[in-house]
Amino acid sequence: SDLHVFTVQNGMVRVSGQETGGFATRETFADYHLIVEWKWGEATWYPRRFEARNSGVMVHSVGLDGDALACWMQSIECQINEGGCGDLIVVPGKSADPVQLSSEVRVSSDGQSFYQKGGTVKTLRRGRFNWWGRDPDWKNVLWFHGPNDIEKPHGEWNRLEIVCKGSSIECVLNGILVNAGQKSTLTAGKILFQSEGAEIFFRTIEVRPLPK
């Protein structure tokens, strides 16, 4: 694109967010520890100009490019979102076998599922497992910040770690386990980084094999 949505600047990958899409690895990965350091930029774009800043890391991405929501691939997404960083989202596609993921959760009175170790096991074929501290009254507005948010203040670097081992996925934000899923029907695939309406910078992307 002549909009230069994806550029490298001063050793960082800048994702402008101006168009919806992403950049992905050429290789597929399984059984790994992914380390991503990221921070928000300032720019946001219509139609999401005033919505909570949004991006994400999609693991185990399979199927055709653009197959999921006309933009991405079938995958499990670890959300990067103001107030929702660490949510796990099951993203189905059209060209791959159906995907599902389970998690231990507590279910709120309005039907939202929040990760809770030892909670009720729930399985999704699409949709979201909220990270355990997500504000149940989250609003999709720019600068949203919940009382339990582990995300650093705007403009500071965050460290997101995603550990994929067999059919399990763990999301660790700034050193704290925020979400976990089990029995994923996807256990290998590409890693995809989203552009979704908000400027974001990545300065570290490391894929480490798990110890034997």
PDB file of C-alpha atoms in Angstrom:
ATOM      1  CA  SER A   1       0.000   0.000   0.000  1.00  0.00           C
ATOM      2  CA  ASP A   2       1.184   3.539  -0.734  1.00  0.00           C
ATOM      3  CA  LEU A   3      -0.071   4.450   2.756  1.00  0.00           C
ATOM      4  CA  HIS A   4       3.028   2.755   4.256  1.00  0.00           C
ATOM      5  CA  VAL A   5       1.003   0.952   6.921  1.00  0.00           C
ATOM      6  CA  PHE A   6       4.016  -1.222   7.833  1.00  0.00           C
ATOM      7  CA  THR A   7       7.455   0.407   8.105  1.00  0.00           C
ATOM      8  CA  VAL A   8      10.677  -0.088  10.031  1.00  0.00           C
ATOM      9  CA  GLN A   9      11.840   2.980  11.957  1.00  0.00           C
ATOM     10  CA  ASN A  10      14.820   3.156  14.321  1.00  0.00           C
ATOM     11  CA  GLY A  11      14.834  -0.600  14.819  1.00  0.00           C
ATOM     12  CA  MET A  12      11.088  -0.753  15.458  1.00  0.00           C
ATOM     13  CA  VAL A  13       8.205  -1.972  13.319  1.00  0.00           C
ATOM     14  CA  ARG A  14       5.625   0.791  13.023  1.00  0.00           C
ATOM     15  CA  VAL A  15       2.088  -0.280  12.199  1.00  0.00           C
ATOM     16  CA  SER A  16       0.076   2.817  11.342  1.00  0.00           C
ATOM     17  CA  GLY A  17      -3.328   1.158  11.755  1.00  0.00           C
ATOM     18  CA  GLN A  18      -4.702   3.139   8.834  1.00  0.00           C
ATOM     19  CA  GLU A  19      -5.771   0.020   6.943  1.00  0.00           C
ATOM     20  CA  THR A  20      -7.091  -3.202   8.455  1.00  0.00           C
ATOM     21  CA  GLY A  21      -4.783  -6.170   7.909  1.00  0.00           C
ATOM     22  CA  GLY A  22      -1.500  -7.440   9.281  1.00  0.00           C
ATOM     23  CA  PHE A  23       1.974  -8.781   8.692  1.00  0.00           C
ATOM     24  CA  ALA A  24       2.800 -12.429   9.262  1.00  0.00           C
ATOM     25  CA  THR A  25       5.726 -14.801   9.488  1.00  0.00           C
ATOM     26  CA  ARG A  26       6.628 -16.861   6.453  1.00  0.00           C
ATOM     27  CA  GLU A  27       7.240 -19.919   8.618  1.00  0.00           C
ATOM     28  CA  THR A  28       4.850 -21.883  10.790  1.00  0.00           C
ATOM     29  CA  PHE A  29       5.651 -22.417  14.461  1.00  0.00           C
ATOM     30  CA  ALA A  30       4.610 -24.866  17.179  1.00  0.00           C
ATOM     31  CA  ASP A  31       5.663 -25.288  20.821  1.00  0.00           C
ATOM     32  CA  TYR A  32       7.255 -21.915  21.412  1.00  0.00           C
ATOM     33  CA  HIS A  33       7.561 -18.925  23.725  1.00  0.00           C
ATOM     34  CA  LEU A  34       6.806 -15.688  21.896  1.00  0.00           C
ATOM     35  CA  ILE A  35       8.031 -12.405  23.378  1.00  0.00           C
ATOM     36  CA  VAL A  36       6.618  -9.164  21.989  1.00  0.00           C
ATOM     37  CA  GLU A  37       7.430  -5.681  23.259  1.00  0.00           C
ATOM     38  CA  TRP A  38       4.947  -3.055  22.067  1.00  0.00           C
ATOM     39  CA  LYS A  39       3.606   0.414  22.768  1.00  0.00           C
ATOM     40  CA  TRP A  40       0.792   2.531  21.394  1.00  0.00           C
ATOM     41  CA  GLY A  41       1.422   5.465  19.095  1.00  0.00           C
ATOM     42  CA  GLU A  42      -0.781   8.529  18.814  1.00  0.00           C
ATOM     43  CA  ALA A  43      -2.639   8.096  15.519  1.00  0.00           C
ATOM     44  CA  THR A  44      -6.095   6.546  15.306  1.00  0.00           C
ATOM     45  CA  TRP A  45      -8.180   6.303  12.153  1.00  0.00           C
ATOM     46  CA  TYR A  46     -11.784   6.358  11.014  1.00  0.00           C
ATOM     47  CA  PRO A  47     -14.054   4.487  11.402  1.00  0.00           C
ATOM     48  CA  ARG A  48     -12.335   3.683  14.716  1.00  0.00           C
ATOM     49  CA  ARG A  49     -10.994   7.180  15.360  1.00  0.00           C
ATOM     50  CA  PHE A  50     -12.579   7.412  18.831  1.00  0.00           C
ATOM     51  CA  GLU A  51     -12.727   3.705  19.754  1.00  0.00           C
ATOM     52  CA  ALA A  52     -10.394   1.964  22.207  1.00  0.00           C
ATOM     53  CA  ARG A  53      -7.028   1.392  20.531  1.00  0.00           C
ATOM     54  CA  ASN A  54      -6.929  -2.089  19.045  1.00  0.00           C
ATOM     55  CA  SER A  55      -4.397  -4.553  17.654  1.00  0.00           C
ATOM     56  CA  GLY A  56      -3.423  -8.128  18.428  1.00  0.00           C
ATOM     57  CA  VAL A  57      -1.134 -11.100  17.893  1.00  0.00           C
ATOM     58  CA  MET A  58      -2.708 -14.057  16.108  1.00  0.00           C
ATOM     59  CA  VAL A  59      -1.024 -17.410  16.712  1.00  0.00           C
ATOM     60  CA  HIS A  60      -1.537 -20.739  14.922  1.00  0.00           C
ATOM     61  CA  SER A  61      -2.745 -18.822  11.856  1.00  0.00           C
ATOM     62  CA  VAL A  62      -3.793 -21.250   9.114  1.00  0.00           C
ATOM     63  CA  GLY A  63      -5.847 -21.315   5.945  1.00  0.00           C
ATOM     64  CA  LEU A  64      -5.982 -18.667   3.271  1.00  0.00           C
ATOM     65  CA  ASP A  65      -4.873 -15.090   3.765  1.00  0.00           C
ATOM     66  CA  GLY A  66      -7.942 -12.885   4.238  1.00  0.00           C
ATOM     67  CA  ASP A  67     -10.033 -15.924   5.116  1.00  0.00           C
ATOM     68  CA  ALA A  68     -11.149 -14.657   8.537  1.00  0.00           C
ATOM     69  CA  LEU A  69     -13.260 -11.496   8.694  1.00  0.00           C
ATOM     70  CA  ALA A  70     -11.958 -10.685   5.178  1.00  0.00           C
ATOM     71  CA  CYS A  71      -8.669  -9.510   6.708  1.00  0.00           C
ATOM     72  CA  TRP A  72      -6.778 -12.249   8.558  1.00  0.00           C
ATOM     73  CA  MET A  73      -6.403 -16.021   8.888  1.00  0.00           C
ATOM     74  CA  GLN A  74      -8.079 -18.618  11.063  1.00  0.00           C
ATOM     75  CA  SER A  75      -6.233 -18.395  14.368  1.00  0.00           C
ATOM     76  CA  ILE A  76      -6.270 -17.839  18.092  1.00  0.00           C
ATOM     77  CA  GLU A  77      -5.791 -14.137  18.826  1.00  0.00           C
ATOM     78  CA  CYS A  78      -4.152 -12.707  21.908  1.00  0.00           C
ATOM     79  CA  GLN A  79      -5.782  -9.296  21.988  1.00  0.00           C
ATOM     80  CA  ILE A  80      -3.915  -6.009  22.377  1.00  0.00           C
ATOM     81  CA  ASN A  81      -6.650  -3.523  23.188  1.00  0.00           C
ATOM     82  CA  GLU A  82      -7.102  -0.674  25.652  1.00  0.00           C
ATOM     83  CA  GLY A  83      -8.683  -2.421  28.635  1.00  0.00           C
ATOM     84  CA  GLY A  84      -8.698  -5.817  26.940  1.00  0.00           C
ATOM     85  CA  CYS A  85      -5.035  -6.716  26.529  1.00  0.00           C
ATOM     86  CA  GLY A  86      -4.709 -10.462  27.023  1.00  0.00           C
ATOM     87  CA  ASP A  87      -8.190 -11.496  25.922  1.00  0.00           C
ATOM     88  CA  LEU A  88      -8.113 -14.730  23.913  1.00  0.00           C
ATOM     89  CA  ILE A  89     -10.287 -14.694  20.797  1.00  0.00           C
ATOM     90  CA  VAL A  90     -11.176 -17.716  18.672  1.00  0.00           C
ATOM     91  CA  VAL A  91     -11.105 -16.519  15.053  1.00  0.00           C
ATOM     92  CA  PRO A  92     -12.714 -18.990  12.622  1.00  0.00           C
ATOM     93  CA  GLY A  93     -11.931 -19.046   8.911  1.00  0.00           C
ATOM     94  CA  LYS A  94     -13.571 -20.490   5.820  1.00  0.00           C
ATOM     95  CA  SER A  95     -10.879 -22.709   4.304  1.00  0.00           C
ATOM     96  CA  ALA A  96      -9.601 -24.629   7.327  1.00  0.00           C
ATOM     97  CA  ASP A  97     -11.166 -27.193   9.642  1.00  0.00           C
ATOM     98  CA  PRO A  98     -13.351 -25.689  12.400  1.00  0.00           C
ATOM     99  CA  VAL A  99     -11.345 -24.284  15.307  1.00  0.00           C
ATOM    100  CA  GLN A 100     -12.150 -24.432  18.991  1.00  0.00           C
ATOM    101  CA  LEU A 101     -10.525 -23.542  22.304  1.00  0.00           C
ATOM    102  CA  SER A 102     -11.435 -24.240  25.929  1.00  0.00           C
ATOM    103  CA  SER A 103     -10.704 -22.220  29.056  1.00  0.00           C
ATOM    104  CA  GLU A 104     -11.481 -22.225  32.766  1.00  0.00           C
ATOM    105  CA  VAL A 105     -13.769 -19.252  33.383  1.00  0.00           C
ATOM    106  CA  ARG A 106     -16.231 -17.477  35.588  1.00  0.00           C
ATOM    107  CA  VAL A 107     -19.324 -16.283  33.741  1.00  0.00           C
ATOM    108  CA  SER A 108     -20.775 -12.892  34.670  1.00  0.00           C
ATOM    109  CA  SER A 109     -24.482 -12.159  34.954  1.00  0.00           C
ATOM    110  CA  ASP A 110     -24.454 -10.637  31.459  1.00  0.00           C
ATOM    111  CA  GLY A 111     -22.838 -13.754  29.962  1.00  0.00           C
ATOM    112  CA  GLN A 112     -19.222 -12.605  29.631  1.00  0.00           C
ATOM    113  CA  SER A 113     -16.525 -15.238  30.243  1.00  0.00           C
ATOM    114  CA  PHE A 114     -13.504 -14.209  32.347  1.00  0.00           C
ATOM    115  CA  TYR A 115     -10.453 -16.435  32.759  1.00  0.00           C
ATOM    116  CA  GLN A 116     -10.357 -17.979  36.232  1.00  0.00           C
ATOM    117  CA  LYS A 117      -8.045 -20.829  37.135  1.00  0.00           C
ATOM    118  CA  GLY A 118     -10.164 -23.674  38.473  1.00  0.00           C
ATOM    119  CA  GLY A 119     -13.372 -22.197  37.077  1.00  0.00           C
ATOM    120  CA  THR A 120     -15.975 -23.778  34.843  1.00  0.00           C
ATOM    121  CA  VAL A 121     -14.586 -25.203  31.595  1.00  0.00           C
ATOM    122  CA  LYS A 122     -16.108 -23.496  28.568  1.00  0.00           C
ATOM    123  CA  THR A 123     -15.417 -24.225  24.890  1.00  0.00           C
ATOM    124  CA  LEU A 124     -15.752 -21.725  22.055  1.00  0.00           C
ATOM    125  CA  ARG A 125     -15.718 -22.110  18.267  1.00  0.00           C
ATOM    126  CA  ARG A 126     -15.700 -18.340  17.886  1.00  0.00           C
ATOM    127  CA  GLY A 127     -15.628 -15.453  20.314  1.00  0.00           C
ATOM    128  CA  ARG A 128     -13.761 -14.214  23.358  1.00  0.00           C
ATOM    129  CA  PHE A 129     -12.406 -15.331  26.686  1.00  0.00           C
ATOM    130  CA  ASN A 130     -11.816 -12.112  28.648  1.00  0.00           C
ATOM    131  CA  TRP A 131      -8.594 -11.795  30.627  1.00  0.00           C
ATOM    132  CA  TRP A 132      -9.297 -12.188  34.344  1.00  0.00           C
ATOM    133  CA  GLY A 133      -9.191  -8.470  35.296  1.00  0.00           C
ATOM    134  CA  ARG A 134     -11.053  -6.932  32.379  1.00  0.00           C
ATOM    135  CA  ASP A 135     -13.537  -4.292  33.529  1.00  0.00           C
ATOM    136  CA  PRO A 136     -16.999  -5.886  33.159  1.00  0.00           C
ATOM    137  CA  ASP A 137     -18.268  -2.413  32.239  1.00  0.00           C
ATOM    138  CA  TRP A 138     -15.619  -1.918  29.523  1.00  0.00           C
ATOM    139  CA  LYS A 139     -16.543   0.718  26.978  1.00  0.00           C
ATOM    140  CA  ASN A 140     -15.202   0.873  23.436  1.00  0.00           C
ATOM    141  CA  VAL A 141     -13.869   4.415  23.772  1.00  0.00           C
ATOM    142  CA  LEU A 142     -10.428   5.904  23.171  1.00  0.00           C
ATOM    143  CA  TRP A 143      -8.181   6.021  26.274  1.00  0.00           C
ATOM    144  CA  PHE A 144     -10.280   3.435  28.152  1.00  0.00           C
ATOM    145  CA  HIS A 145      -8.532   2.220  31.304  1.00  0.00           C
ATOM    146  CA  GLY A 146      -9.989  -0.254  33.790  1.00  0.00           C
ATOM    147  CA  PRO A 147      -9.181  -0.397  37.515  1.00  0.00           C
ATOM    148  CA  ASN A 148      -7.325  -3.721  37.225  1.00  0.00           C
ATOM    149  CA  ASP A 149      -5.518  -3.088  33.927  1.00  0.00           C
ATOM    150  CA  ILE A 150      -1.953  -4.393  33.791  1.00  0.00           C
ATOM    151  CA  GLU A 151      -1.159  -2.526  30.590  1.00  0.00           C
ATOM    152  CA  LYS A 152       1.387   0.252  31.192  1.00  0.00           C
ATOM    153  CA  PRO A 153       0.395   3.931  30.863  1.00  0.00           C
ATOM    154  CA  HIS A 154       0.061   5.167  27.296  1.00  0.00           C
ATOM    155  CA  GLY A 155       3.393   5.534  25.496  1.00  0.00           C
ATOM    156  CA  GLU A 156       5.287   3.097  27.750  1.00  0.00           C
ATOM    157  CA  TRP A 157       6.548  -0.253  26.520  1.00  0.00           C
ATOM    158  CA  ASN A 158       4.613  -3.419  27.387  1.00  0.00           C
ATOM    159  CA  ARG A 159       5.914  -6.995  27.316  1.00  0.00           C
ATOM    160  CA  LEU A 160       3.482  -9.600  26.032  1.00  0.00           C
ATOM    161  CA  GLU A 161       4.515 -13.257  26.233  1.00  0.00           C
ATOM    162  CA  ILE A 162       2.530 -16.019  24.576  1.00  0.00           C
ATOM    163  CA  VAL A 163       3.487 -19.581  25.440  1.00  0.00           C
ATOM    164  CA  CYS A 164       2.146 -22.216  23.053  1.00  0.00           C
ATOM    165  CA  LYS A 165       2.722 -25.793  24.230  1.00  0.00           C
ATOM    166  CA  GLY A 166       0.820 -28.531  22.454  1.00  0.00           C
ATOM    167  CA  SER A 167      -2.844 -27.559  22.625  1.00  0.00           C
ATOM    168  CA  SER A 168      -2.403 -25.007  25.442  1.00  0.00           C
ATOM    169  CA  ILE A 169      -1.879 -21.250  25.158  1.00  0.00           C
ATOM    170  CA  GLU A 170      -0.880 -18.859  27.953  1.00  0.00           C
ATOM    171  CA  CYS A 171      -0.829 -15.051  27.775  1.00  0.00           C
ATOM    172  CA  VAL A 172       1.481 -13.203  30.153  1.00  0.00           C
ATOM    173  CA  LEU A 173       1.349  -9.395  30.238  1.00  0.00           C
ATOM    174  CA  ASN A 174       4.128  -7.480  31.975  1.00  0.00           C
ATOM    175  CA  GLY A 175       5.059 -10.593  33.962  1.00  0.00           C
ATOM    176  CA  ILE A 176       1.531 -11.539  35.082  1.00  0.00           C
ATOM    177  CA  LEU A 177      -0.481 -14.474  33.710  1.00  0.00           C
ATOM    178  CA  VAL A 178      -3.682 -12.880  32.427  1.00  0.00           C
ATOM    179  CA  ASN A 179      -5.295 -15.661  30.387  1.00  0.00           C
ATOM    180  CA  ALA A 180      -4.926 -19.304  29.387  1.00  0.00           C
ATOM    181  CA  GLY A 181      -6.625 -21.702  27.017  1.00  0.00           C
ATOM    182  CA  GLN A 182      -6.492 -25.463  26.585  1.00  0.00           C
ATOM    183  CA  LYS A 183      -7.497 -28.094  24.070  1.00  0.00           C
ATOM    184  CA  SER A 184      -6.959 -25.851  21.080  1.00  0.00           C
ATOM    185  CA  THR A 185      -7.645 -27.636  17.831  1.00  0.00           C
ATOM    186  CA  LEU A 186      -4.921 -25.417  16.341  1.00  0.00           C
ATOM    187  CA  THR A 187      -1.418 -26.232  17.562  1.00  0.00           C
ATOM    188  CA  ALA A 188       0.807 -24.785  14.816  1.00  0.00           C
ATOM    189  CA  GLY A 189       0.714 -22.007  12.255  1.00  0.00           C
ATOM    190  CA  LYS A 190       2.000 -18.611  11.283  1.00  0.00           C
ATOM    191  CA  ILE A 191       2.198 -15.670  13.686  1.00  0.00           C
ATOM    192  CA  LEU A 192       0.339 -12.566  12.521  1.00  0.00           C
ATOM    193  CA  PHE A 193       0.456  -9.006  13.898  1.00  0.00           C
ATOM    194  CA  GLN A 194      -2.627  -6.890  13.295  1.00  0.00           C
ATOM    195  CA  SER A 195      -3.242  -3.414  11.945  1.00  0.00           C
ATOM    196  CA  GLU A 196      -6.648  -2.417  13.237  1.00  0.00           C
ATOM    197  CA  GLY A 197      -7.261   1.315  13.431  1.00  0.00           C
ATOM    198  CA  ALA A 198      -4.570   2.450  15.872  1.00  0.00           C
ATOM    199  CA  GLU A 199      -0.855   3.154  15.547  1.00  0.00           C
ATOM    200  CA  ILE A 200       1.336   0.641  17.398  1.00  0.00           C
ATOM    201  CA  PHE A 201       5.078  -0.007  17.590  1.00  0.00           C
ATOM    202  CA  PHE A 202       6.872  -3.332  18.066  1.00  0.00           C
ATOM    203  CA  ARG A 203      10.540  -3.251  19.121  1.00  0.00           C
ATOM    204  CA  THR A 204      11.043  -6.895  20.074  1.00  0.00           C
ATOM    205  CA  ILE A 205       9.612 -10.000  18.419  1.00  0.00           C
ATOM    206  CA  GLU A 206      11.333 -13.200  19.578  1.00  0.00           C
ATOM    207  CA  VAL A 207      10.227 -16.782  18.989  1.00  0.00           C
ATOM    208  CA  ARG A 208      12.005 -19.095  21.422  1.00  0.00           C
ATOM    209  CA  PRO A 209      11.673 -22.893  21.315  1.00  0.00           C
ATOM    210  CA  LEU A 210      10.398 -24.419  24.520  1.00  0.00           C
ATOM    211  CA  PRO A 211      12.949 -26.290  26.626  1.00  0.00           C
ATOM    212  CA  LYS A 212      12.941 -30.024  25.998  1.00  0.00           C
TER     213      LYS A 212
END
